[in-house]
Amino acid sequence: MINLFKTKIGRLRILAILEGISLLILIFIAVPMKYWMDNPLWVRLIGPVHGTLFLLFLFNTLSVGVEQNWKFKEITWKVILACFIPFGTFYIDKKILSKL
């Protein structure tokens, strides 16, 4: 895990996992607490964190794609699309990013 911090692709993989985890927390903890327990605090806390991680993942994907000379049609668009599909970052980490 420590080795992931040493490369840009490793840091992108970490962002992918964190973005996916933040979505899990938002969907399965924060939203139910908001609507079933009338407690919107978790949504107010986790929502901006998830949004920030989403944007960081998106911008870092573009940055790494340019730096690594990824062909847009082969890799970059798939990684970008993954962040728009719920839990797609987990899939893209396993299928593409872990092999780079």
mmCIF file with all atom_site columns, C-alpha atoms in Angstrom:
data_model
loop_
_atom_site.group_PDB
_atom_site.id
_atom_site.type_symbol
_atom_site.label_atom_id
_atom_site.label_alt_id
_atom_site.label_comp_id
_atom_site.label_asym_id
_atom_site.label_entity_id
_atom_site.label_seq_id
_atom_site.pdbx_PDB_ins_code
_atom_site.Cartn_x
_atom_site.Cartn_y
_atom_site.Cartn_z
_atom_site.occupancy
_atom_site.B_iso_or_equiv
_atom_site.pdbx_formal_charge
_atom_site.auth_seq_id
_atom_site.auth_comp_id
_atom_site.auth_asym_id
_atom_site.auth_atom_id
_atom_site.pdbx_PDB_model_num
ATOM 1   C CA . MET A 1 1   ? 0.000   0.000  0.000   1.00 0.00 ? 1   MET A CA 1
ATOM 2   C CA . ILE A 1 2   ? 2.841   2.402  0.772   1.00 0.00 ? 2   ILE A CA 1
ATOM 3   C CA . ASN A 1 3   ? 4.170   1.894  -2.773  1.00 0.00 ? 3   ASN A CA 1
ATOM 4   C CA . LEU A 1 4   ? 0.955   3.349  -4.195  1.00 0.00 ? 4   LEU A CA 1
ATOM 5   C CA . PHE A 1 5   ? 1.878   6.777  -2.840  1.00 0.00 ? 5   PHE A CA 1
ATOM 6   C CA . LYS A 1 6   ? 5.093   6.838  -4.892  1.00 0.00 ? 6   LYS A CA 1
ATOM 7   C CA . THR A 1 7   ? 3.544   6.992  -8.373  1.00 0.00 ? 7   THR A CA 1
ATOM 8   C CA . LYS A 1 8   ? 0.809   9.063  -9.958  1.00 0.00 ? 8   LYS A CA 1
ATOM 9   C CA . ILE A 1 9   ? -1.047  5.940  -11.048 1.00 0.00 ? 9   ILE A CA 1
ATOM 10  C CA . GLY A 1 10  ? -0.805  4.641  -7.471  1.00 0.00 ? 10  GLY A CA 1
ATOM 11  C CA . ARG A 1 11  ? -2.257  7.871  -6.130  1.00 0.00 ? 11  ARG A CA 1
ATOM 12  C CA . LEU A 1 12  ? -5.012  7.675  -8.755  1.00 0.00 ? 12  LEU A CA 1
ATOM 13  C CA . ARG A 1 13  ? -5.807  4.152  -7.536  1.00 0.00 ? 13  ARG A CA 1
ATOM 14  C CA . ILE A 1 14  ? -6.012  5.419  -3.951  1.00 0.00 ? 14  ILE A CA 1
ATOM 15  C CA . LEU A 1 15  ? -8.377  8.200  -5.062  1.00 0.00 ? 15  LEU A CA 1
ATOM 16  C CA . ALA A 1 16  ? -10.500 5.620  -6.896  1.00 0.00 ? 16  ALA A CA 1
ATOM 17  C CA . ILE A 1 17  ? -10.863 3.511  -3.754  1.00 0.00 ? 17  ILE A CA 1
ATOM 18  C CA . LEU A 1 18  ? -11.548 6.533  -1.524  1.00 0.00 ? 18  LEU A CA 1
ATOM 19  C CA . GLU A 1 19  ? -14.152 7.878  -3.955  1.00 0.00 ? 19  GLU A CA 1
ATOM 20  C CA . GLY A 1 20  ? -15.876 4.495  -4.027  1.00 0.00 ? 20  GLY A CA 1
ATOM 21  C CA . ILE A 1 21  ? -15.831 4.189  -0.233  1.00 0.00 ? 21  ILE A CA 1
ATOM 22  C CA . SER A 1 22  ? -17.222 7.705  0.178   1.00 0.00 ? 22  SER A CA 1
ATOM 23  C CA . LEU A 1 23  ? -20.086 6.798  -2.168  1.00 0.00 ? 23  LEU A CA 1
ATOM 24  C CA . LEU A 1 24  ? -20.782 3.646  -0.148  1.00 0.00 ? 24  LEU A CA 1
ATOM 25  C CA . ILE A 1 25  ? -20.909 5.681  3.062   1.00 0.00 ? 25  ILE A CA 1
ATOM 26  C CA . LEU A 1 26  ? -23.117 8.296  1.432   1.00 0.00 ? 26  LEU A CA 1
ATOM 27  C CA . ILE A 1 27  ? -25.609 5.818  -0.024  1.00 0.00 ? 27  ILE A CA 1
ATOM 28  C CA . PHE A 1 28  ? -25.771 3.211  2.718   1.00 0.00 ? 28  PHE A CA 1
ATOM 29  C CA . ILE A 1 29  ? -25.247 5.290  5.866   1.00 0.00 ? 29  ILE A CA 1
ATOM 30  C CA . ALA A 1 30  ? -25.804 8.999  5.306   1.00 0.00 ? 30  ALA A CA 1
ATOM 31  C CA . VAL A 1 31  ? -28.902 8.927  3.092   1.00 0.00 ? 31  VAL A CA 1
ATOM 32  C CA . PRO A 1 32  ? -30.770 6.348  5.219   1.00 0.00 ? 32  PRO A CA 1
ATOM 33  C CA . MET A 1 33  ? -29.967 8.361  8.337   1.00 0.00 ? 33  MET A CA 1
ATOM 34  C CA . LYS A 1 34  ? -31.303 11.476 6.648   1.00 0.00 ? 34  LYS A CA 1
ATOM 35  C CA . TYR A 1 35  ? -34.604 9.975  5.560   1.00 0.00 ? 35  TYR A CA 1
ATOM 36  C CA . TRP A 1 36  ? -35.303 7.282  8.136   1.00 0.00 ? 36  TRP A CA 1
ATOM 37  C CA . MET A 1 37  ? -33.915 8.950  11.247  1.00 0.00 ? 37  MET A CA 1
ATOM 38  C CA . ASP A 1 38  ? -34.466 12.562 10.179  1.00 0.00 ? 38  ASP A CA 1
ATOM 39  C CA . ASN A 1 39  ? -30.763 13.293 10.728  1.00 0.00 ? 39  ASN A CA 1
ATOM 40  C CA . PRO A 1 40  ? -29.166 15.080 7.733   1.00 0.00 ? 40  PRO A CA 1
ATOM 41  C CA . LEU A 1 41  ? -25.819 15.648 9.469   1.00 0.00 ? 41  LEU A CA 1
ATOM 42  C CA . TRP A 1 42  ? -24.043 12.753 7.733   1.00 0.00 ? 42  TRP A CA 1
ATOM 43  C CA . VAL A 1 43  ? -25.183 13.897 4.295   1.00 0.00 ? 43  VAL A CA 1
ATOM 44  C CA . ARG A 1 44  ? -23.913 17.408 5.037   1.00 0.00 ? 44  ARG A CA 1
ATOM 45  C CA . LEU A 1 45  ? -20.556 15.967 6.117   1.00 0.00 ? 45  LEU A CA 1
ATOM 46  C CA . ILE A 1 46  ? -20.010 13.165 3.603   1.00 0.00 ? 46  ILE A CA 1
ATOM 47  C CA . GLY A 1 47  ? -21.612 14.825 0.549   1.00 0.00 ? 47  GLY A CA 1
ATOM 48  C CA . PRO A 1 48  ? -18.909 17.486 0.084   1.00 0.00 ? 48  PRO A CA 1
ATOM 49  C CA . VAL A 1 49  ? -16.155 14.953 0.857   1.00 0.00 ? 49  VAL A CA 1
ATOM 50  C CA . HIS A 1 50  ? -17.501 12.628 -1.834  1.00 0.00 ? 50  HIS A CA 1
ATOM 51  C CA . GLY A 1 51  ? -17.836 15.516 -4.289  1.00 0.00 ? 51  GLY A CA 1
ATOM 52  C CA . THR A 1 52  ? -14.272 16.617 -3.653  1.00 0.00 ? 52  THR A CA 1
ATOM 53  C CA . LEU A 1 53  ? -12.935 13.079 -4.092  1.00 0.00 ? 53  LEU A CA 1
ATOM 54  C CA . PHE A 1 54  ? -14.973 12.742 -7.296  1.00 0.00 ? 54  PHE A CA 1
ATOM 55  C CA . LEU A 1 55  ? -13.463 15.912 -8.758  1.00 0.00 ? 55  LEU A CA 1
ATOM 56  C CA . LEU A 1 56  ? -9.953  14.980 -7.621  1.00 0.00 ? 56  LEU A CA 1
ATOM 57  C CA . PHE A 1 57  ? -10.322 11.588 -9.289  1.00 0.00 ? 57  PHE A CA 1
ATOM 58  C CA . LEU A 1 58  ? -11.582 13.181 -12.502 1.00 0.00 ? 58  LEU A CA 1
ATOM 59  C CA . PHE A 1 59  ? -8.813  15.798 -12.706 1.00 0.00 ? 59  PHE A CA 1
ATOM 60  C CA . ASN A 1 60  ? -6.105  13.328 -11.715 1.00 0.00 ? 60  ASN A CA 1
ATOM 61  C CA . THR A 1 61  ? -7.305  10.892 -14.372 1.00 0.00 ? 61  THR A CA 1
ATOM 62  C CA . LEU A 1 62  ? -6.866  13.577 -17.018 1.00 0.00 ? 62  LEU A CA 1
ATOM 63  C CA . SER A 1 63  ? -3.480  14.576 -15.609 1.00 0.00 ? 63  SER A CA 1
ATOM 64  C CA . VAL A 1 64  ? -2.173  11.002 -15.463 1.00 0.00 ? 64  VAL A CA 1
ATOM 65  C CA . GLY A 1 65  ? -3.601  10.251 -18.887 1.00 0.00 ? 65  GLY A CA 1
ATOM 66  C CA . VAL A 1 66  ? -1.701  13.153 -20.440 1.00 0.00 ? 66  VAL A CA 1
ATOM 67  C CA . GLU A 1 67  ? 1.489   12.412 -18.511 1.00 0.00 ? 67  GLU A CA 1
ATOM 68  C CA . GLN A 1 68  ? 1.455   8.681  -19.305 1.00 0.00 ? 68  GLN A CA 1
ATOM 69  C CA . ASN A 1 69  ? 0.415   9.259  -22.933 1.00 0.00 ? 69  ASN A CA 1
ATOM 70  C CA . TRP A 1 70  ? -2.681  7.110  -22.571 1.00 0.00 ? 70  TRP A CA 1
ATOM 71  C CA . LYS A 1 71  ? -4.652  6.754  -25.759 1.00 0.00 ? 71  LYS A CA 1
ATOM 72  C CA . PHE A 1 72  ? -7.962  8.437  -25.014 1.00 0.00 ? 72  PHE A CA 1
ATOM 73  C CA . LYS A 1 73  ? -10.024 5.807  -26.841 1.00 0.00 ? 73  LYS A CA 1
ATOM 74  C CA . GLU A 1 74  ? -8.312  2.909  -25.063 1.00 0.00 ? 74  GLU A CA 1
ATOM 75  C CA . ILE A 1 75  ? -7.882  3.938  -21.427 1.00 0.00 ? 75  ILE A CA 1
ATOM 76  C CA . THR A 1 76  ? -8.717  7.523  -20.485 1.00 0.00 ? 76  THR A CA 1
ATOM 77  C CA . TRP A 1 77  ? -12.400 7.543  -21.440 1.00 0.00 ? 77  TRP A CA 1
ATOM 78  C CA . LYS A 1 78  ? -12.990 4.252  -19.582 1.00 0.00 ? 78  LYS A CA 1
ATOM 79  C CA . VAL A 1 79  ? -11.435 5.609  -16.405 1.00 0.00 ? 79  VAL A CA 1
ATOM 80  C CA . ILE A 1 80  ? -13.399 8.858  -16.679 1.00 0.00 ? 80  ILE A CA 1
ATOM 81  C CA . LEU A 1 81  ? -16.636 6.994  -17.368 1.00 0.00 ? 81  LEU A CA 1
ATOM 82  C CA . ALA A 1 82  ? -16.035 4.829  -14.298 1.00 0.00 ? 82  ALA A CA 1
ATOM 83  C CA . CYS A 1 83  ? -16.342 7.779  -11.938 1.00 0.00 ? 83  CYS A CA 1
ATOM 84  C CA . PHE A 1 84  ? -19.823 8.554  -13.310 1.00 0.00 ? 84  PHE A CA 1
ATOM 85  C CA . ILE A 1 85  ? -21.083 5.001  -12.780 1.00 0.00 ? 85  ILE A CA 1
ATOM 86  C CA . PRO A 1 86  ? -21.838 4.135  -9.147  1.00 0.00 ? 86  PRO A CA 1
ATOM 87  C CA . PHE A 1 87  ? -19.012 1.997  -7.776  1.00 0.00 ? 87  PHE A CA 1
ATOM 88  C CA . GLY A 1 88  ? -17.303 2.058  -11.180 1.00 0.00 ? 88  GLY A CA 1
ATOM 89  C CA . THR A 1 89  ? -14.068 3.206  -9.591  1.00 0.00 ? 89  THR A CA 1
ATOM 90  C CA . PHE A 1 90  ? -13.731 -0.164 -7.842  1.00 0.00 ? 90  PHE A CA 1
ATOM 91  C CA . TYR A 1 91  ? -14.163 -1.955 -11.170 1.00 0.00 ? 91  TYR A CA 1
ATOM 92  C CA . ILE A 1 92  ? -11.769 0.280  -13.077 1.00 0.00 ? 92  ILE A CA 1
ATOM 93  C CA . ASP A 1 93  ? -9.140  -0.042 -10.358 1.00 0.00 ? 93  ASP A CA 1
ATOM 94  C CA . LYS A 1 94  ? -9.220  -3.821 -10.618 1.00 0.00 ? 94  LYS A CA 1
ATOM 95  C CA . LYS A 1 95  ? -9.513  -4.128 -14.411 1.00 0.00 ? 95  LYS A CA 1
ATOM 96  C CA . ILE A 1 96  ? -7.296  -1.272 -15.661 1.00 0.00 ? 96  ILE A CA 1
ATOM 97  C CA . LEU A 1 97  ? -5.396  0.735  -13.060 1.00 0.00 ? 97  LEU A CA 1
ATOM 98  C CA . SER A 1 98  ? -3.908  -2.217 -11.180 1.00 0.00 ? 98  SER A CA 1
ATOM 99  C CA . LYS A 1 99  ? -2.351  -3.490 -14.434 1.00 0.00 ? 99  LYS A CA 1
ATOM 100 C CA . LEU A 1 100 ? -0.621  -0.227 -15.402 1.00 0.00 ? 100 LEU A CA 1
#
